Amino acid sequence: MDKRVTIIDHPLIQHKLSIMRDKNTGSKDFRELLEEIAMLMAYEVTRNFQLEEVEIETPICLTKAKMLTGKKVAIVPILRAGLGMVDGMLKLIPAAKVGHIGLYRDPETLKPVEYYCKLPSDISERDIILVDPMLATGGSASDGIHLLKEKGAKNIKLMCLIAAPEGIEAVLNDHPDVEIYVAAVDEYLNDHGYIVPGLGDAGDRIFGTK
Ligand code: PRP
Ligand code: URA
């Protein structure tokens, strides 16, 4: 696998993901599991964040300690399904700001269509974690990254639950500077652009719309 791709194969994540894949898992459990996995993945995605040394006073003495004091983070979900990953991440990175990018995939062309974009005004100064559970053709993630770059974003990581090999290749070709974090890389895309074996339509399963 390309070194810009990290597969987070922790047993807790894999166990929870298997329950999500099961077609008999309902929306309530699906949402909760997605939130939990997003929180666990956030731990790994933030692993290389730079710490600053600050002086603090413990009950015993003055000391130098490490903190993420100057770190500015933005979590940007791709609507709708990316919303299901935001709360879990905010539990670990509560100071992060949240931007939103609205994209849906046209069912005929499989091309992403943009309908919303609202980002923190200081997006160019932030480390950005773009989140979407599914990386299928890669069109939505790639367009999302283009939008972020147009607004001045420089440091972007993409965090997805399940990726198809085709999606990973497309994003890395379009954006060689972006690191991708996934819990699983599945086999292939079917004729309708769905990831196999995948988990179906993530947005519909989160929001109970089908
Ligand atoms: C899904 C998913 C991604 C996109 C992935 O969203 O959440 O955004 O498809 O497919 P791609 O890699 O081929 O672009 P969808 O378009 O179904 O919208 P939704 O989240 O509103 O359901
Ligand atoms: N979007 C989804 O929600 N699931 C897929 O398998 C592909 C795109």
Short mmCIF file of C-alpha atoms and ligand atoms in Angstrom, two decimals:
data_model
loop_
_atom_site.label_atom_id
_atom_site.label_comp_id
_atom_site.label_asym_id
_atom_site.label_seq_id
_atom_site.Cartn_x
_atom_site.Cartn_y
_atom_site.Cartn_z
CA MET A 1 0.00 0.00 0.00
CA ASP A 2 1.15 3.57 -0.78
CA LYS A 3 2.86 5.15 2.22
CA ARG A 4 0.36 8.04 2.15
CA VAL A 5 -2.37 5.57 3.14
CA THR A 6 -2.76 4.39 6.73
CA ILE A 7 -5.08 1.47 7.44
CA ILE A 8 -6.19 1.63 11.06
CA ASP A 9 -6.83 -2.03 11.73
CA HIS A 10 -7.21 -1.91 15.52
CA PRO A 11 -9.35 -4.85 16.73
CA LEU A 12 -11.95 -2.57 18.34
CA ILE A 13 -12.41 -0.72 15.07
CA GLN A 14 -12.59 -3.90 13.00
CA HIS A 15 -15.15 -5.45 15.36
CA LYS A 16 -17.38 -2.37 15.29
CA LEU A 17 -17.03 -2.05 11.51
CA SER A 18 -18.14 -5.65 11.02
CA ILE A 19 -21.35 -4.92 12.94
CA MET A 20 -21.91 -1.84 10.76
CA ARG A 21 -21.50 -3.92 7.60
CA ASP A 22 -24.28 -6.30 8.68
CA LYS A 23 -27.45 -5.36 6.79
CA ASN A 24 -29.52 -6.19 9.89
CA THR A 25 -27.86 -3.46 11.95
CA GLY A 26 -30.38 -0.61 12.35
CA SER A 27 -29.79 3.15 12.15
CA LYS A 28 -29.43 3.73 15.90
CA ASP A 29 -26.63 1.18 16.29
CA PHE A 30 -25.10 2.17 12.96
CA ARG A 31 -24.85 5.83 14.04
CA GLU A 32 -23.43 4.97 17.45
CA LEU A 33 -20.82 2.65 15.98
CA LEU A 34 -19.78 5.22 13.38
CA GLU A 35 -19.33 7.84 16.10
CA GLU A 36 -17.26 5.43 18.22
CA ILE A 37 -15.05 4.42 15.27
CA ALA A 38 -14.54 8.06 14.29
CA MET A 39 -13.34 8.78 17.83
CA LEU A 40 -10.92 5.85 17.75
CA MET A 41 -9.64 6.85 14.30
CA ALA A 42 -9.12 10.45 15.44
CA TYR A 43 -6.58 9.12 17.93
CA GLU A 44 -4.45 7.78 15.06
CA VAL A 45 -5.03 10.63 12.61
CA THR A 46 -3.71 13.13 15.17
CA ARG A 47 -0.65 11.02 16.07
CA ASN A 48 1.86 13.38 14.41
CA PHE A 49 0.46 16.64 15.77
CA GLN A 50 3.31 18.82 17.04
CA LEU A 51 3.35 19.51 20.76
CA GLU A 52 4.54 22.78 22.31
CA GLU A 53 6.47 23.02 25.52
CA VAL A 54 4.76 25.17 28.13
CA GLU A 55 5.55 25.94 31.74
CA ILE A 56 2.99 24.74 34.27
CA GLU A 57 2.95 24.46 38.02
CA THR A 58 2.08 21.07 39.49
CA PRO A 59 1.16 20.87 43.21
CA ILE A 60 4.87 20.05 43.73
CA CYS A 61 6.90 22.40 41.50
CA LEU A 62 7.21 24.35 38.24
CA THR A 63 7.86 22.14 35.26
CA LYS A 64 7.88 22.10 31.48
CA ALA A 65 5.02 20.12 29.96
CA LYS A 66 3.86 19.36 26.44
CA MET A 67 0.56 20.61 25.11
CA LEU A 68 -1.21 21.13 21.79
CA THR A 69 -1.54 24.83 22.66
CA GLY A 70 -1.04 26.40 19.22
CA LYS A 71 -2.72 23.67 17.20
CA LYS A 72 -5.66 24.83 15.10
CA VAL A 73 -7.77 22.04 13.66
CA ALA A 74 -10.81 22.00 11.40
CA ILE A 75 -12.98 18.94 10.98
CA VAL A 76 -14.82 19.08 7.65
CA PRO A 77 -17.52 16.48 6.98
CA ILE A 78 -18.79 15.88 3.46
CA LEU A 79 -22.58 16.00 3.76
CA ARG A 80 -24.53 14.03 4.52
CA ALA A 81 -22.77 10.90 5.65
CA GLY A 82 -19.66 12.67 6.97
CA LEU A 83 -21.83 14.27 9.66
CA GLY A 84 -21.95 10.89 11.38
CA MET A 85 -18.23 11.14 12.15
CA VAL A 86 -18.09 14.67 13.59
CA ASP A 87 -19.28 14.17 17.18
CA GLY A 88 -16.88 11.28 17.80
CA MET A 89 -13.97 13.39 16.62
CA LEU A 90 -15.03 16.42 18.65
CA LYS A 91 -14.91 14.26 21.78
CA LEU A 92 -11.14 13.97 21.27
CA ILE A 93 -10.50 17.36 19.65
CA PRO A 94 -13.06 19.63 21.35
CA ALA A 95 -11.36 22.87 20.27
CA ALA A 96 -11.64 22.01 16.58
CA LYS A 97 -13.83 24.16 14.36
CA VAL A 98 -16.22 22.43 11.99
CA GLY A 99 -16.72 23.30 8.32
CA HIS A 100 -19.28 21.68 6.03
CA ILE A 101 -19.09 20.69 2.39
CA GLY A 102 -22.31 19.53 0.73
CA LEU A 103 -21.80 17.10 -2.14
CA TYR A 104 -24.01 14.35 -3.46
CA ARG A 105 -23.16 11.80 -6.05
CA ASP A 106 -25.37 11.85 -9.11
CA PRO A 107 -26.73 8.29 -9.33
CA GLU A 108 -26.45 8.24 -13.15
CA THR A 109 -23.05 9.82 -13.78
CA LEU A 110 -21.57 9.00 -10.32
CA LYS A 111 -20.10 12.55 -10.47
CA PRO A 112 -20.27 14.71 -7.33
CA VAL A 113 -22.59 17.73 -7.32
CA GLU A 114 -21.77 20.58 -4.91
CA TYR A 115 -24.64 22.22 -3.01
CA TYR A 116 -23.09 23.77 0.11
CA CYS A 117 -19.78 25.02 1.47
CA LYS A 118 -19.22 26.84 4.77
CA LEU A 119 -15.75 26.80 6.27
CA PRO A 120 -14.04 28.53 9.21
CA SER A 121 -12.68 31.92 8.03
CA ASP A 122 -9.14 30.98 9.11
CA ILE A 123 -9.20 27.67 7.22
CA SER A 124 -5.77 28.37 5.66
CA GLU A 125 -4.17 28.31 9.14
CA ARG A 126 -5.77 25.04 10.23
CA ASP A 127 -4.87 21.39 10.00
CA ILE A 128 -7.88 19.95 8.20
CA ILE A 129 -9.39 16.52 8.64
CA LEU A 130 -11.91 15.91 5.85
CA VAL A 131 -14.28 13.13 6.86
CA ASP A 132 -16.61 10.89 4.89
CA PRO A 133 -17.36 7.23 5.69
CA MET A 134 -17.18 6.06 2.07
CA LEU A 135 -14.43 6.57 -0.51
CA ALA A 136 -15.85 4.90 -3.63
CA THR A 137 -14.84 6.42 -7.00
CA GLY A 138 -13.07 9.14 -5.03
CA GLY A 139 -14.94 11.88 -6.91
CA SER A 140 -16.59 13.41 -3.82
CA ALA A 141 -13.43 13.41 -1.70
CA SER A 142 -11.33 14.78 -4.55
CA ASP A 143 -13.79 17.60 -5.23
CA GLY A 144 -14.01 18.31 -1.49
CA ILE A 145 -10.23 18.64 -1.34
CA HIS A 146 -10.25 20.93 -4.41
CA LEU A 147 -12.80 23.17 -2.69
CA LEU A 148 -10.71 23.29 0.48
CA LYS A 149 -7.59 24.18 -1.51
CA GLU A 150 -9.48 26.92 -3.38
CA LYS A 151 -10.23 28.46 0.01
CA GLY A 152 -6.55 28.38 0.94
CA ALA A 153 -6.30 25.10 2.84
CA LYS A 154 -2.82 23.59 2.78
CA ASN A 155 -2.63 20.79 5.27
CA ILE A 156 -5.37 18.24 4.56
CA LYS A 157 -5.88 14.69 5.77
CA LEU A 158 -8.75 12.55 4.51
CA MET A 159 -10.36 10.13 6.98
CA CYS A 160 -12.78 7.47 5.70
CA LEU A 161 -14.23 4.31 7.11
CA ILE A 162 -14.15 2.13 3.98
CA ALA A 163 -12.30 2.80 0.74
CA ALA A 164 -12.32 1.10 -2.63
CA PRO A 165 -8.89 0.78 -4.25
CA GLU A 166 -10.22 2.91 -7.13
CA GLY A 167 -11.05 5.78 -4.75
CA ILE A 168 -7.66 5.74 -3.08
CA GLU A 169 -5.91 5.82 -6.45
CA ALA A 170 -8.07 8.69 -7.71
CA VAL A 171 -7.50 10.87 -4.64
CA LEU A 172 -3.75 10.26 -4.55
CA ASN A 173 -3.49 11.05 -8.28
CA ASP A 174 -5.48 14.28 -7.94
CA HIS A 175 -3.90 15.28 -4.62
CA PRO A 176 -0.46 13.76 -4.06
CA ASP A 177 -0.01 15.91 -0.94
CA VAL A 178 -2.97 14.41 0.97
CA GLU A 179 -2.69 11.57 3.48
CA ILE A 180 -5.55 9.08 3.66
CA TYR A 181 -6.67 7.21 6.79
CA VAL A 182 -9.09 4.32 6.46
CA ALA A 183 -10.36 1.48 8.63
CA ALA A 184 -10.61 -0.91 5.67
CA VAL A 185 -9.78 -1.14 1.99
CA ASP A 186 -12.42 -3.31 0.32
CA GLU A 187 -12.33 -5.28 -2.93
CA TYR A 188 -13.83 -3.25 -5.77
CA LEU A 189 -16.71 -1.04 -6.97
CA ASN A 190 -19.78 -2.67 -8.49
CA ASP A 191 -21.57 -1.41 -11.62
CA HIS A 192 -23.57 1.08 -9.53
CA GLY A 193 -20.44 2.52 -7.92
CA TYR A 194 -21.03 0.80 -4.57
CA ILE A 195 -18.13 -0.59 -2.58
CA VAL A 196 -18.03 -4.41 -2.40
CA PRO A 197 -18.53 -5.84 0.19
CA GLY A 198 -18.94 -2.38 1.78
CA LEU A 199 -21.88 -1.51 3.97
CA GLY A 200 -24.39 -0.15 1.47
CA ASP A 201 -25.38 3.51 1.33
CA ALA A 202 -23.85 5.14 4.39
CA GLY A 203 -26.07 8.24 4.36
CA ASP A 204 -29.25 6.19 4.09
CA ARG A 205 -28.16 3.85 6.89
CA ILE A 206 -27.24 6.75 9.21
CA PHE A 207 -30.41 8.72 8.62
CA GLY A 208 -32.85 5.89 7.89
CA THR A 209 -33.83 7.30 4.51
CA LYS A 210 -34.17 4.01 2.65
C1 PRP B 1 -21.69 8.95 -0.53
C2 PRP B 1 -20.53 8.97 0.45
C3 PRP B 1 -19.53 9.83 -0.26
C4 PRP B 1 -19.74 9.44 -1.70
C5 PRP B 1 -18.66 8.47 -2.10
O1 PRP B 1 -22.42 10.09 -0.44
O2 PRP B 1 -20.90 9.45 1.71
O3 PRP B 1 -19.71 11.21 -0.08
O4 PRP B 1 -21.02 8.80 -1.78
O5 PRP B 1 -18.74 8.19 -3.44
P1 PRP B 1 -17.61 8.63 -4.47
O6 PRP B 1 -16.28 8.34 -3.84
O7 PRP B 1 -17.89 7.78 -5.67
O8 PRP B 1 -17.79 10.10 -4.78
P2 PRP B 1 -23.75 10.33 -1.31
O9 PRP B 1 -23.42 10.96 -2.61
O10 PRP B 1 -24.54 9.05 -1.36
O11 PRP B 1 -24.51 11.44 -0.50
P3 PRP B 1 -25.14 11.39 0.99
O12 PRP B 1 -23.98 11.35 1.96
O13 PRP B 1 -25.89 12.65 1.04
O14 PRP B 1 -26.01 10.17 1.10
N1 URA B 2 -21.55 5.75 -1.22
C1 URA B 2 -21.99 4.94 -0.24
O1 URA B 2 -22.66 5.40 0.69
N2 URA B 2 -21.67 3.63 -0.30
C2 URA B 2 -20.93 3.11 -1.29
O2 URA B 2 -20.66 1.90 -1.29
C3 URA B 2 -20.49 3.98 -2.31
C4 URA B 2 -20.82 5.30 -2.25
#
